[in-house]
């Protein structure tokens, strides 16, 4: 079975400051890792994904994440946040050979002007 | 190209009734997955359909069912609604089940059961 833990339910950060949203996972099989963003009253949008290869993954809107197999982590980072980054962020895993995603409980990022 | 569309966007039903939600995937996508999002349980996988066949199912009671049509459009049905079924129901489509295929999510249908 797979599980995803997002350690912080809420993260307030000042505009133009860096941010890190933490994600840890557990799985008995190989998984692929994803970060999604959800703006109010909208569906989920893929920020980035790790399937294989380089452990540093760059996504949209200036976000990046690093896959750390030994620590089973996939933390999301942005060097300088904008007001428009205020949203809910979800870490998710998908086991190889399947299409369904297992999501973490989400982290609400609030950017303070 | 048009994204995933879900209808209706908002729905209010009474406990005990049944409801049908619709999802139209992106053109050319053959896989449709459904998720339930609630404040208490978060995002949970309901089921996935590919070429009109259910490929995978989450841990939900039999009151939750779905189907997929030959044009890849999908519907999900919830019978005998309970208050706890109030949620945002999200549909996601992808080309198939290959690793590299991204899932694209629709805006969701917000169901309120009173």
XYZ file of C-alpha atoms in Angstrom:
227
model
C 0.000 0.000 0.000
C 1.030 3.578 -0.559
C 0.673 6.572 1.724
C 1.645 10.205 1.525
C 2.326 12.546 4.422
C 2.344 16.293 4.078
C 3.732 17.489 7.346
C 2.431 21.048 7.228
C -1.252 21.756 6.811
C -0.695 25.497 6.511
C 2.340 27.516 5.495
C 2.256 31.318 5.620
C 5.113 33.081 3.874
C 5.867 36.650 2.902
C 5.890 37.660 -0.731
C 9.274 37.170 -2.447
C 10.480 34.857 0.333
C 11.465 31.240 -0.401
C 9.187 28.374 0.522
C 9.469 24.619 0.993
C 6.445 22.342 1.228
C 7.302 18.970 2.666
C 6.143 15.587 1.430
C 7.100 12.115 2.595
C 5.779 8.868 1.185
C 5.834 5.204 1.970
C 5.369 2.375 -0.457
C 6.286 -1.273 -0.775
C 6.606 -0.892 -4.548
C 8.124 1.604 -6.944
C 6.118 4.771 -7.298
C 6.017 7.911 -9.328
C 5.702 11.237 -7.524
C 3.663 14.326 -8.305
C 2.820 17.758 -6.991
C -0.530 19.324 -7.865
C -1.909 22.778 -7.102
C -5.561 23.623 -6.519
C -6.831 27.173 -6.701
C -10.195 28.038 -5.090
C -13.175 26.490 -6.866
C -10.975 24.787 -9.407
C -9.663 21.326 -10.138
C -6.091 20.164 -9.768
C -3.257 21.328 -11.977
C -0.015 19.393 -12.305
C 3.010 21.365 -11.130
C 5.659 18.732 -11.703
C 6.331 15.020 -11.665
C 9.144 12.587 -11.009
C 9.113 9.443 -13.091
C 12.813 8.579 -13.324
C 16.188 10.125 -14.072
C 17.418 13.312 -12.465
C 16.213 13.656 -8.905
C 15.769 17.419 -9.278
C 12.597 18.133 -11.172
C 11.565 21.529 -12.461
C 7.945 22.396 -12.986
C 5.700 25.250 -13.924
C 5.500 28.645 -12.238
C 9.100 28.426 -10.981
C 8.556 25.432 -8.698
C 10.982 22.560 -8.343
C 11.161 19.407 -6.254
C 13.850 16.952 -5.265
C 13.294 13.231 -5.002
C 15.229 11.672 -2.149
C 14.871 7.924 -2.183
C 16.753 7.272 1.066
C 14.553 9.713 2.969
C 11.446 8.850 0.921
C 10.798 12.528 0.431
C 9.723 14.759 -2.424
C 9.765 18.314 -1.087
C 8.505 21.199 -3.211
C 10.451 24.462 -3.323
C 10.230 27.917 -4.824
C 12.940 30.532 -4.321
C 10.608 33.531 -4.391
C 6.831 33.310 -4.012
C 4.179 35.612 -5.423
C 0.727 36.485 -4.195
C -0.664 34.369 -7.019
C 0.952 31.254 -5.496
C -1.621 31.287 -2.711
C -3.385 27.943 -3.125
C -3.625 24.376 -1.819
C -0.776 22.073 -2.800
C -1.062 18.302 -2.931
C 1.672 15.708 -3.093
C 0.668 12.432 -4.729
C 2.111 9.045 -5.618
C 1.173 6.557 -8.263
C 2.469 3.017 -8.286
C 3.947 1.627 -11.450
C 1.383 -0.047 -13.663
C -1.575 1.824 -12.226
C -3.242 5.104 -13.019
C -4.812 6.053 -9.714
C -3.182 8.635 -7.503
C -2.799 8.550 -3.711
C -2.838 12.066 -2.330
C -1.519 13.688 0.782
C -3.812 15.820 2.899
C -2.621 19.030 1.290
C -0.737 22.138 2.379
C -2.391 25.520 2.205
C 0.196 28.070 1.131
C -0.704 31.656 1.960
C 1.510 34.384 0.565
C 1.433 37.532 2.667
C 1.970 40.869 0.933
C -7.938 22.131 -27.057
C -10.832 21.942 -24.616
C -10.111 20.631 -21.140
C -12.001 18.155 -19.022
C -15.558 19.277 -18.468
C -17.847 18.214 -15.665
C -21.541 18.779 -15.359
C -23.245 19.999 -13.371
C -20.831 22.187 -11.435
C -23.080 22.402 -8.390
C -25.782 20.105 -7.142
C -27.995 19.973 -4.074
C -29.737 16.726 -3.227
C -31.689 15.321 -0.332
C -30.602 12.332 1.711
C -31.888 9.107 0.200
C -31.981 10.413 -3.368
C -29.617 9.357 -6.108
C -27.410 11.494 -8.321
C -25.565 11.169 -11.615
C -22.503 13.234 -12.441
C -21.009 13.549 -15.898
C -17.467 13.933 -17.162
C -16.299 14.632 -20.700
C -12.591 13.924 -21.119
C -10.157 15.733 -23.338
C -10.540 14.664 -26.944
C -8.451 11.558 -27.612
C -8.227 10.560 -23.961
C -9.515 7.076 -23.218
C -8.952 6.834 -19.473
C -11.217 8.546 -16.967
C -10.719 8.475 -13.209
C -12.983 9.802 -10.468
C -11.958 11.196 -7.100
C -13.878 12.403 -4.067
C -12.553 15.396 -2.130
C -13.803 16.157 1.367
C -12.327 18.261 4.178
C -12.151 15.232 6.451
C -10.882 12.492 4.131
C -9.058 14.568 1.549
C -8.736 13.301 -2.001
C -9.711 9.690 -2.452
C -9.764 7.571 -5.582
C -13.154 6.179 -6.566
C -12.624 4.286 -9.821
C -11.006 4.351 -13.223
C -12.402 3.452 -16.611
C -10.496 2.698 -19.776
C -12.174 1.801 -23.042
C -15.521 1.295 -21.291
C -14.055 -1.135 -18.745
C -13.520 -0.463 -15.062
C -9.809 -0.965 -14.526
C -9.415 -0.049 -10.892
C -11.640 0.670 -7.929
C -11.089 2.447 -4.646
C -12.487 1.551 -1.269
C -16.016 2.924 -1.546
C -19.354 1.210 -0.925
C -21.395 -0.226 -3.761
C -23.645 2.841 -3.718
C -20.949 4.455 -5.823
C -20.862 3.237 -9.386
C -19.748 4.449 -12.739
C -19.621 3.726 -16.401
C -17.893 4.865 -19.535
C -19.373 5.234 -22.969
C -17.849 4.479 -26.345
C -16.959 8.150 -26.799
C -14.989 7.989 -23.500
C -17.458 10.185 -21.649
C -18.060 8.898 -18.158
C -20.771 9.095 -15.566
C -20.732 8.269 -11.921
C -23.813 7.507 -9.894
C -24.382 7.616 -6.181
C -27.523 5.969 -4.894
C -29.221 6.420 -1.526
C -27.317 9.579 -0.754
C -25.974 10.149 2.738
C -24.930 13.413 4.344
C -21.318 12.233 4.229
C -21.452 12.077 0.451
C -21.293 15.862 0.337
C -18.030 16.522 -1.462
C -16.275 17.845 -4.503
C -16.173 15.111 -7.118
C -13.270 15.426 -9.515
C -12.829 13.708 -12.812
C -9.450 13.256 -14.481
C -8.656 12.065 -17.959
C -5.508 10.746 -19.586
C -4.552 9.119 -22.856
C -4.086 5.768 -21.170
C -2.191 4.031 -18.441
C 1.351 4.490 -19.650
C 3.718 6.005 -17.138
C 4.284 9.212 -19.037
C 0.622 10.025 -19.494
C -0.436 12.954 -17.388
C -3.843 13.117 -15.766
C -5.801 16.288 -16.441
C -8.423 17.255 -13.896
C -11.755 18.905 -14.447
C -13.142 21.693 -12.231
C -15.272 19.257 -10.269
C -18.905 18.912 -9.294
C -19.744 20.134 -5.826
C -22.447 17.930 -4.349
C -24.289 19.015 -1.244
C -26.565 16.493 0.473
C -29.114 17.921 2.883
